PDB file of C-alpha atoms in Angstrom:
ATOM      1  CA  MET W 248    -300.866 128.494 100.792  1.00 80.00           C
ATOM      2  CA  GLU W 249    -299.709 125.822  98.278  1.00 89.00           C
ATOM      3  CA  LEU W 250    -295.893 124.644  99.238  1.00 91.00           C
ATOM      4  CA  GLY W 251    -294.120 127.141  95.742  1.00 88.00           C
ATOM      5  CA  GLU W 252    -296.062 129.872  97.592  1.00 90.00           C
ATOM      6  CA  ILE W 253    -294.269 129.689 100.520  1.00 90.00           C
ATOM      7  CA  ARG W 254    -291.102 129.091  99.926  1.00 92.00           C
ATOM      8  CA  GLN W 255    -291.465 131.978  97.193  1.00 92.00           C
ATOM      9  CA  GLU W 256    -291.990 134.112 100.786  1.00 93.00           C
ATOM     10  CA  ILE W 257    -288.842 132.434 102.266  1.00 94.00           C
ATOM     11  CA  ASP W 258    -286.999 133.520  99.350  1.00 93.00           C
ATOM     12  CA  LYS W 259    -288.024 137.122  98.916  1.00 92.00           C
ATOM     13  CA  ILE W 260    -288.000 136.774 103.299  1.00 94.00           C
ATOM     14  CA  ASP W 261    -283.624 136.109 102.011  1.00 93.00           C
ATOM     15  CA  THR W 262    -283.028 138.686  99.890  1.00 93.00           C
ATOM     16  CA  GLU W 263    -284.709 141.223 102.214  1.00 93.00           C
ATOM     17  CA  ILE W 264    -282.220 139.472 105.350  1.00 94.00           C
ATOM     18  CA  ILE W 265    -278.650 138.928 103.015  1.00 92.00           C
ATOM     19  CA  GLY W 266    -279.291 142.939 102.211  1.00 92.00           C
ATOM     20  CA  LEU W 267    -279.640 143.729 106.250  1.00 93.00           C
ATOM     21  CA  LEU W 268    -276.739 141.546 106.834  1.00 91.00           C
ATOM     22  CA  SER W 269    -274.724 143.365 104.312  1.00 91.00           C
ATOM     23  CA  LYS W 270    -275.927 146.708 105.049  1.00 91.00           C
ATOM     24  CA  ARG W 271    -274.950 145.409 109.479  1.00 90.00           C
ATOM     25  CA  ALA W 272    -271.283 143.965 107.864  1.00 87.00           C
ATOM     26  CA  GLY W 273    -270.350 148.331 105.864  1.00 86.00           C
ATOM     27  CA  LEU W 274    -271.148 149.006 109.209  1.00 88.00           C
ATOM     28  CA  VAL W 275    -269.328 147.284 111.216  1.00 84.00           C
ATOM     29  CA  SER W 276    -266.254 147.781 108.848  1.00 80.00           C
ATOM     30  CA  LYS W 277    -266.562 151.951 110.067  1.00 83.00           C
ATOM     31  CA  ALA W 278    -266.362 151.202 114.428  1.00 83.00           C
ATOM     32  CA  GLY W 279    -263.531 148.329 113.474  1.00 78.00           C
ATOM     33  CA  LYS W 280    -261.708 151.265 111.826  1.00 78.00           C
ATOM     34  CA  LEU W 281    -262.447 153.392 115.076  1.00 82.00           C
ATOM     35  CA  LYS W 282    -261.708 150.988 117.561  1.00 80.00           C
ATOM     36  CA  LYS W 283    -257.344 151.030 118.750  1.00 78.00           C
ATOM     37  CA  ASP W 284    -257.003 147.417 120.139  1.00 78.00           C
ATOM     38  CA  GLU W 285    -258.132 144.235 119.601  1.00 76.00           C
ATOM     39  CA  GLN W 286    -260.049 143.908 122.679  1.00 82.00           C
ATOM     40  CA  GLU W 287    -261.902 146.467 121.297  1.00 84.00           C
ATOM     41  CA  VAL W 288    -262.445 145.002 119.301  1.00 83.00           C
ATOM     42  CA  ARG W 289    -263.624 142.436 120.445  1.00 85.00           C
ATOM     43  CA  ASP W 290    -266.654 144.397 123.433  1.00 88.00           C
ATOM     44  CA  PRO W 291    -267.816 140.880 124.756  1.00 89.00           C
ATOM     45  CA  LYS W 292    -269.370 143.860 127.287  1.00 91.00           C
ATOM     46  CA  ARG W 293    -271.337 145.248 124.422  1.00 91.00           C
ATOM     47  CA  VAL W 294    -272.127 141.839 122.769  1.00 92.00           C
ATOM     48  CA  GLU W 295    -273.844 141.025 125.786  1.00 94.00           C
ATOM     49  CA  GLN W 296    -275.791 144.402 124.604  1.00 94.00           C
ATOM     50  CA  VAL W 297    -277.071 143.411 122.168  1.00 94.00           C
ATOM     51  CA  ILE W 298    -278.097 139.884 122.547  1.00 94.00           C
ATOM     52  CA  ASN W 299    -280.043 141.932 125.480  1.00 95.00           C
ATOM     53  CA  LYS W 300    -281.840 143.552 123.632  1.00 95.00           C
ATOM     54  CA  VAL W 301    -282.055 140.441 120.425  1.00 95.00           C
ATOM     55  CA  LYS W 302    -283.841 138.665 122.432  1.00 95.00           C
ATOM     56  CA  ALA W 303    -286.081 140.972 124.727  1.00 95.00           C
ATOM     57  CA  LYS W 304    -287.717 142.141 121.180  1.00 95.00           C
ATOM     58  CA  ALA W 305    -287.778 138.681 119.991  1.00 94.00           C
ATOM     59  CA  ALA W 306    -289.816 137.841 123.112  1.00 94.00           C
ATOM     60  CA  GLY W 307    -292.313 140.893 121.827  1.00 94.00           C
ATOM     61  CA  ILE W 308    -292.779 139.431 118.835  1.00 95.00           C
ATOM     62  CA  ASP W 309    -293.631 135.321 119.922  1.00 91.00           C
ATOM     63  CA  PHE W 310    -290.828 134.429 118.583  1.00 94.00           C
ATOM     64  CA  ASP W 311    -288.393 132.458 121.207  1.00 95.00           C
ATOM     65  CA  PRO W 312    -285.961 134.212 123.131  1.00 94.00           C
ATOM     66  CA  SER W 313    -283.194 131.529 122.826  1.00 93.00           C
ATOM     67  CA  MET W 314    -283.643 130.835 118.881  1.00 94.00           C
ATOM     68  CA  ALA W 315    -283.072 134.932 118.657  1.00 94.00           C
ATOM     69  CA  GLU W 316    -279.599 134.343 120.622  1.00 93.00           C
ATOM     70  CA  GLN W 317    -278.114 131.430 118.870  1.00 93.00           C
ATOM     71  CA  ILE W 318    -278.642 132.647 115.204  1.00 94.00           C
ATOM     72  CA  TYR W 319    -277.355 136.681 116.966  1.00 93.00           C
ATOM     73  CA  ARG W 320    -274.668 134.240 118.733  1.00 92.00           C
ATOM     74  CA  THR W 321    -272.867 133.312 114.980  1.00 93.00           C
ATOM     75  CA  ILE W 322    -274.031 136.217 113.066  1.00 93.00           C
ATOM     76  CA  ILE W 323    -272.245 138.496 115.740  1.00 92.00           C
ATOM     77  CA  GLY W 324    -269.247 136.538 115.426  1.00 89.00           C
ATOM     78  CA  CYS W 325    -268.504 135.792 112.267  1.00 89.00           C
ATOM     79  CA  PHE W 326    -268.235 140.024 112.499  1.00 87.00           C
ATOM     80  CA  ILE W 327    -265.740 140.033 115.239  1.00 87.00           C
ATOM     81  CA  ASP W 328    -264.083 137.594 113.199  1.00 82.00           C
ATOM     82  CA  ARG W 329    -263.812 139.408 109.204  1.00 80.00           C
ATOM     83  CA  GLU W 330    -263.747 142.673 112.115  1.00 80.00           C
ATOM     84  CA  LEU W 331    -260.068 141.191 113.623  1.00 78.00           C
ATOM     85  CA  LYS W 332    -259.409 139.897 110.365  1.00 74.00           C
ATOM     86  CA  GLU W 333    -259.302 144.012 109.097  1.00 70.00           C
ATOM     87  CA  PHE W 334    -257.946 145.723 112.157  1.00 67.00           C
ATOM     88  CA  LYS W 335    -254.908 143.458 111.430  1.00 63.00           C
ATOM     89  CA  GLY W 336    -254.852 143.517 108.873  1.00 60.00           C
ATOM     90  CA  GLU W 337    -254.493 147.629 108.294  1.00 54.00           C
ATOM     91  CA  ASN W 338    -252.586 147.657 111.450  1.00 50.00           C
ATOM     92  CA  LEU W 339    -250.030 145.344 109.367  1.00 47.00           C
ATOM     93  CA  LEU W 340    -250.126 147.321 106.667  1.00 49.00           C
ATOM     94  CA  SER W 341    -249.649 151.087 107.692  1.00 52.00           C
ATOM     95  CA  LEU W 342    -246.088 150.427 108.202  1.00 68.00           C
ATOM     96  CA  PHE W 343    -243.345 148.532 106.621  1.00 80.00           C
ATOM     97  CA  PHE W 344    -244.143 145.524 104.725  1.00 83.00           C
ATOM     98  CA  SER W 345    -242.500 143.172 103.092  1.00 85.00           C
ATOM     99  CA  ASN W 346    -242.909 141.700  99.221  1.00 86.00           C
ATOM    100  CA  ASN W 347    -241.863 138.615 100.931  1.00 85.00           C
ATOM    101  CA  HIS W 348    -244.695 138.833 103.421  1.00 82.00           C
ATOM    102  CA  LEU W 349    -247.095 140.002 102.412  1.00 86.00           C
ATOM    103  CA  PRO W 350    -250.441 137.074 101.691  1.00 87.00           C
ATOM    104  CA  SER W 351    -250.640 135.026  98.019  1.00 90.00           C
ATOM    105  CA  LYS W 352    -253.772 135.156  96.407  1.00 90.00           C
ATOM    106  CA  GLU W 353    -254.804 132.717  92.832  1.00 92.00           C
ATOM    107  CA  ILE W 354    -257.552 135.640  90.325  1.00 92.00           C
ATOM    108  CA  LEU W 355    -256.963 133.229  88.021  1.00 93.00           C
ATOM    109  CA  ASN W 356    -255.439 130.609  86.381  1.00 94.00           C
ATOM    110  CA  GLY W 357    -251.764 130.978  86.111  1.00 95.00           C
ATOM    111  CA  ILE W 358    -252.127 134.841  88.349  1.00 96.00           C
ATOM    112  CA  THR W 359    -250.769 135.845  91.601  1.00 96.00           C
ATOM    113  CA  LEU W 360    -251.332 138.640  93.631  1.00 95.00           C
ATOM    114  CA  LYS W 361    -249.924 140.095  97.055  1.00 94.00           C
ATOM    115  CA  ALA W 362    -251.151 143.337  97.606  1.00 93.00           C
ATOM    116  CA  VAL W 363    -250.504 146.327  99.755  1.00 90.00           C
ATOM    117  CA  TYR W 364    -252.628 148.928 100.851  1.00 87.00           C
ATOM    118  CA  GLY W 365    -253.330 152.524 102.848  1.00 82.00           C
ATOM    119  CA  ASP W 366    -256.425 154.239 102.936  1.00 74.00           C
ATOM    120  CA  LYS W 367    -257.296 155.132  99.308  1.00 82.00           C
ATOM    121  CA  THR W 368    -254.821 154.081  97.772  1.00 90.00           C
ATOM    122  CA  MET W 369    -253.963 150.125  96.411  1.00 93.00           C
ATOM    123  CA  MET W 370    -250.494 148.815  95.078  1.00 96.00           C
ATOM    124  CA  THR W 371    -250.518 144.517  94.282  1.00 96.00           C
ATOM    125  CA  PHE W 372    -247.122 143.217  92.923  1.00 97.00           C
ATOM    126  CA  PHE W 373    -248.861 140.207  90.094  1.00 97.00           C
ATOM    127  CA  GLU W 374    -246.871 136.581  89.232  1.00 97.00           C
ATOM    128  CA  PHE W 375    -248.012 135.308  86.323  1.00 97.00           C
ATOM    129  CA  GLU W 376    -247.315 132.005  84.658  1.00 97.00           C
ATOM    130  CA  PRO W 377    -245.943 131.465  81.174  1.00 97.00           C
ATOM    131  CA  ASN W 378    -249.377 132.457  78.407  1.00 96.00           C
ATOM    132  CA  ALA W 379    -251.950 132.733  81.445  1.00 97.00           C
ATOM    133  CA  VAL W 380    -254.882 135.300  79.932  1.00 96.00           C
ATOM    134  CA  ILE W 381    -256.480 138.076  81.656  1.00 96.00           C
ATOM    135  CA  PRO W 382    -259.441 137.945  79.804  1.00 96.00           C
ATOM    136  CA  SER W 383    -261.395 141.814  78.595  1.00 96.00           C
ATOM    137  CA  HIS W 384    -263.080 143.352  81.911  1.00 95.00           C
ATOM    138  CA  LYS W 385    -262.944 146.855  83.596  1.00 93.00           C
ATOM    139  CA  HIS W 386    -263.625 148.777  86.612  1.00 92.00           C
ATOM    140  CA  PRO W 387    -264.583 152.231  88.143  1.00 91.00           C
ATOM    141  CA  HIS W 388    -260.458 151.467  89.293  1.00 93.00           C
ATOM    142  CA  GLU W 389    -257.980 153.320  88.071  1.00 95.00           C
ATOM    143  CA  GLN W 390    -254.745 151.222  87.086  1.00 97.00           C
ATOM    144  CA  ILE W 391    -251.475 151.356  86.208  1.00 98.00           C
ATOM    145  CA  THR W 392    -248.867 148.189  85.261  1.00 98.00           C
ATOM    146  CA  TYR W 393    -245.273 148.170  84.830  1.00 98.00           C
ATOM    147  CA  ILE W 394    -243.464 145.557  83.969  1.00 98.00           C
ATOM    148  CA  ILE W 395    -240.180 144.146  85.985  1.00 98.00           C
ATOM    149  CA  GLU W 396    -240.059 140.522  84.876  1.00 97.00           C
ATOM    150  CA  GLY W 397    -240.864 139.028  81.456  1.00 97.00           C
ATOM    151  CA  ALA W 398    -243.233 140.804  78.243  1.00 97.00           C
ATOM    152  CA  ILE W 399    -247.105 140.474  78.417  1.00 98.00           C
ATOM    153  CA  GLU W 400    -249.306 141.921  75.749  1.00 98.00           C
ATOM    154  CA  PHE W 401    -251.983 144.550  76.308  1.00 97.00           C
ATOM    155  CA  THR W 402    -255.216 145.286  74.433  1.00 97.00           C
ATOM    156  CA  VAL W 403    -256.442 148.830  75.908  1.00 96.00           C
ATOM    157  CA  ASN W 404    -259.060 149.998  74.137  1.00 92.00           C
ATOM    158  CA  GLY W 405    -259.023 147.839  70.877  1.00 92.00           C
ATOM    159  CA  GLU W 406    -255.188 149.226  70.744  1.00 95.00           C
ATOM    160  CA  THR W 407    -252.638 146.213  71.181  1.00 97.00           C
ATOM    161  CA  LYS W 408    -248.884 146.526  72.636  1.00 97.00           C
ATOM    162  CA  VAL W 409    -246.239 144.279  73.323  1.00 97.00           C
ATOM    163  CA  LEU W 410    -244.865 144.788  76.758  1.00 98.00           C
ATOM    164  CA  LYS W 411    -241.287 144.456  78.368  1.00 97.00           C
ATOM    165  CA  VAL W 412    -238.771 144.634  81.191  1.00 97.00           C
ATOM    166  CA  GLY W 413    -238.914 149.041  82.584  1.00 97.00           C
ATOM    167  CA  ASP W 414    -242.649 149.180  80.424  1.00 98.00           C
ATOM    168  CA  GLY W 415    -246.403 150.116  80.976  1.00 97.00           C
ATOM    169  CA  VAL W 416    -249.097 151.131  80.755  1.00 97.00           C
ATOM    170  CA  VAL W 417    -252.179 153.942  82.708  1.00 97.00           C
ATOM    171  CA  ILE W 418    -255.491 152.673  82.541  1.00 97.00           C
ATOM    172  CA  ARG W 419    -258.124 154.273  83.419  1.00 95.00           C
ATOM    173  CA  SER W 420    -261.651 154.474  85.199  1.00 92.00           C
ATOM    174  CA  ASN W 421    -263.569 151.669  82.655  1.00 92.00           C
ATOM    175  CA  GLN W 422    -261.548 151.231  79.480  1.00 95.00           C
ATOM    176  CA  GLU W 423    -262.145 148.093  78.656  1.00 95.00           C
ATOM    177  CA  HIS W 424    -258.871 145.915  78.816  1.00 97.00           C
ATOM    178  CA  SER W 425    -257.332 142.605  78.823  1.00 97.00           C
ATOM    179  CA  ALA W 426    -253.886 140.761  77.815  1.00 97.00           C
ATOM    180  CA  LYS W 427    -252.291 137.717  77.770  1.00 97.00           C
ATOM    181  CA  ILE W 428    -248.533 137.199  78.547  1.00 97.00           C
ATOM    182  CA  LEU W 429    -245.704 135.435  76.250  1.00 96.00           C
ATOM    183  CA  ASP W 430    -244.155 132.202  76.408  1.00 95.00           C
ATOM    184  CA  LYS W 431    -241.930 133.140  79.550  1.00 96.00           C
ATOM    185  CA  PRO W 432    -242.983 133.932  83.341  1.00 97.00           C
ATOM    186  CA  ALA W 433    -243.429 137.629  84.180  1.00 97.00           C
ATOM    187  CA  LYS W 434    -243.784 139.599  86.738  1.00 98.00           C
ATOM    188  CA  ALA W 435    -245.808 143.531  87.317  1.00 98.00           C
ATOM    189  CA  VAL W 436    -246.896 145.937  90.150  1.00 98.00           C
ATOM    190  CA  ASP W 437    -249.679 147.222  90.049  1.00 98.00           C
ATOM    191  CA  ALA W 438    -251.164 150.649  91.088  1.00 97.00           C
ATOM    192  CA  TRP W 439    -254.419 151.843  92.105  1.00 96.00           C
ATOM    193  CA  TYR W 440    -257.078 154.135  93.390  1.00 93.00           C
ATOM    194  CA  PRO W 441    -258.663 153.568  94.921  1.00 90.00           C
ATOM    195  CA  VAL W 442    -258.641 149.973  96.821  1.00 88.00           C
ATOM    196  CA  ARG W 443    -260.190 146.953  95.172  1.00 89.00           C
ATOM    197  CA  GLU W 444    -261.718 145.818  97.842  1.00 84.00           C
ATOM    198  CA  ASP W 445    -261.781 142.101  95.723  1.00 86.00           C
ATOM    199  CA  TYR W 446    -257.720 142.074  96.301  1.00 88.00           C
ATOM    200  CA  ARG W 447    -257.921 143.049 100.258  1.00 79.00           C
ATOM    201  CA  GLU W 448    -259.133 139.130 101.454  1.00 62.00           C
ATOM    202  CA  PRO W 449    -256.272 136.945 101.690  1.00 53.00           C
TER     203      PRO W 449
END
């Protein structure tokens, strides 16, 4: 085989590996929601069981067991870190919260959000700098936006309106919409169903 052909085959395998890691991540996340504490999340006994199985399988196909162990310890470590982050986040946000203590995330230039969520619903607190813009987009989530400071020009399904304090808008699933902040800072509260996964992580 030529070098280019070999690299193409490697690329195909990498695509398969990423797909399988994604499936594994989904299962790990589901398992994490059933665990009671951080010790159960870390579960060193389970880690060693997985490592031993991987080493045995590697030896059975003439693949270096020590290399397989090194790879899997890295993979498992990454998943445990993510699982712990989700576990801590879900327990932190399961009861009472303070807006002042929620992590802030910049999603676009001049636009930051804080999020609080349950299993199926989410609320976000947006802060906008003057003249910030949210480009036209759509998503499967239902969204209700309520303005608490400043003014925002919304366009939903081709209809444009300036929303001021006390105004709001209901955006249904997959409705095209965009927004433009006027010449002063603005703040808004959004309700979402279902939870937006991209807004969960700080």
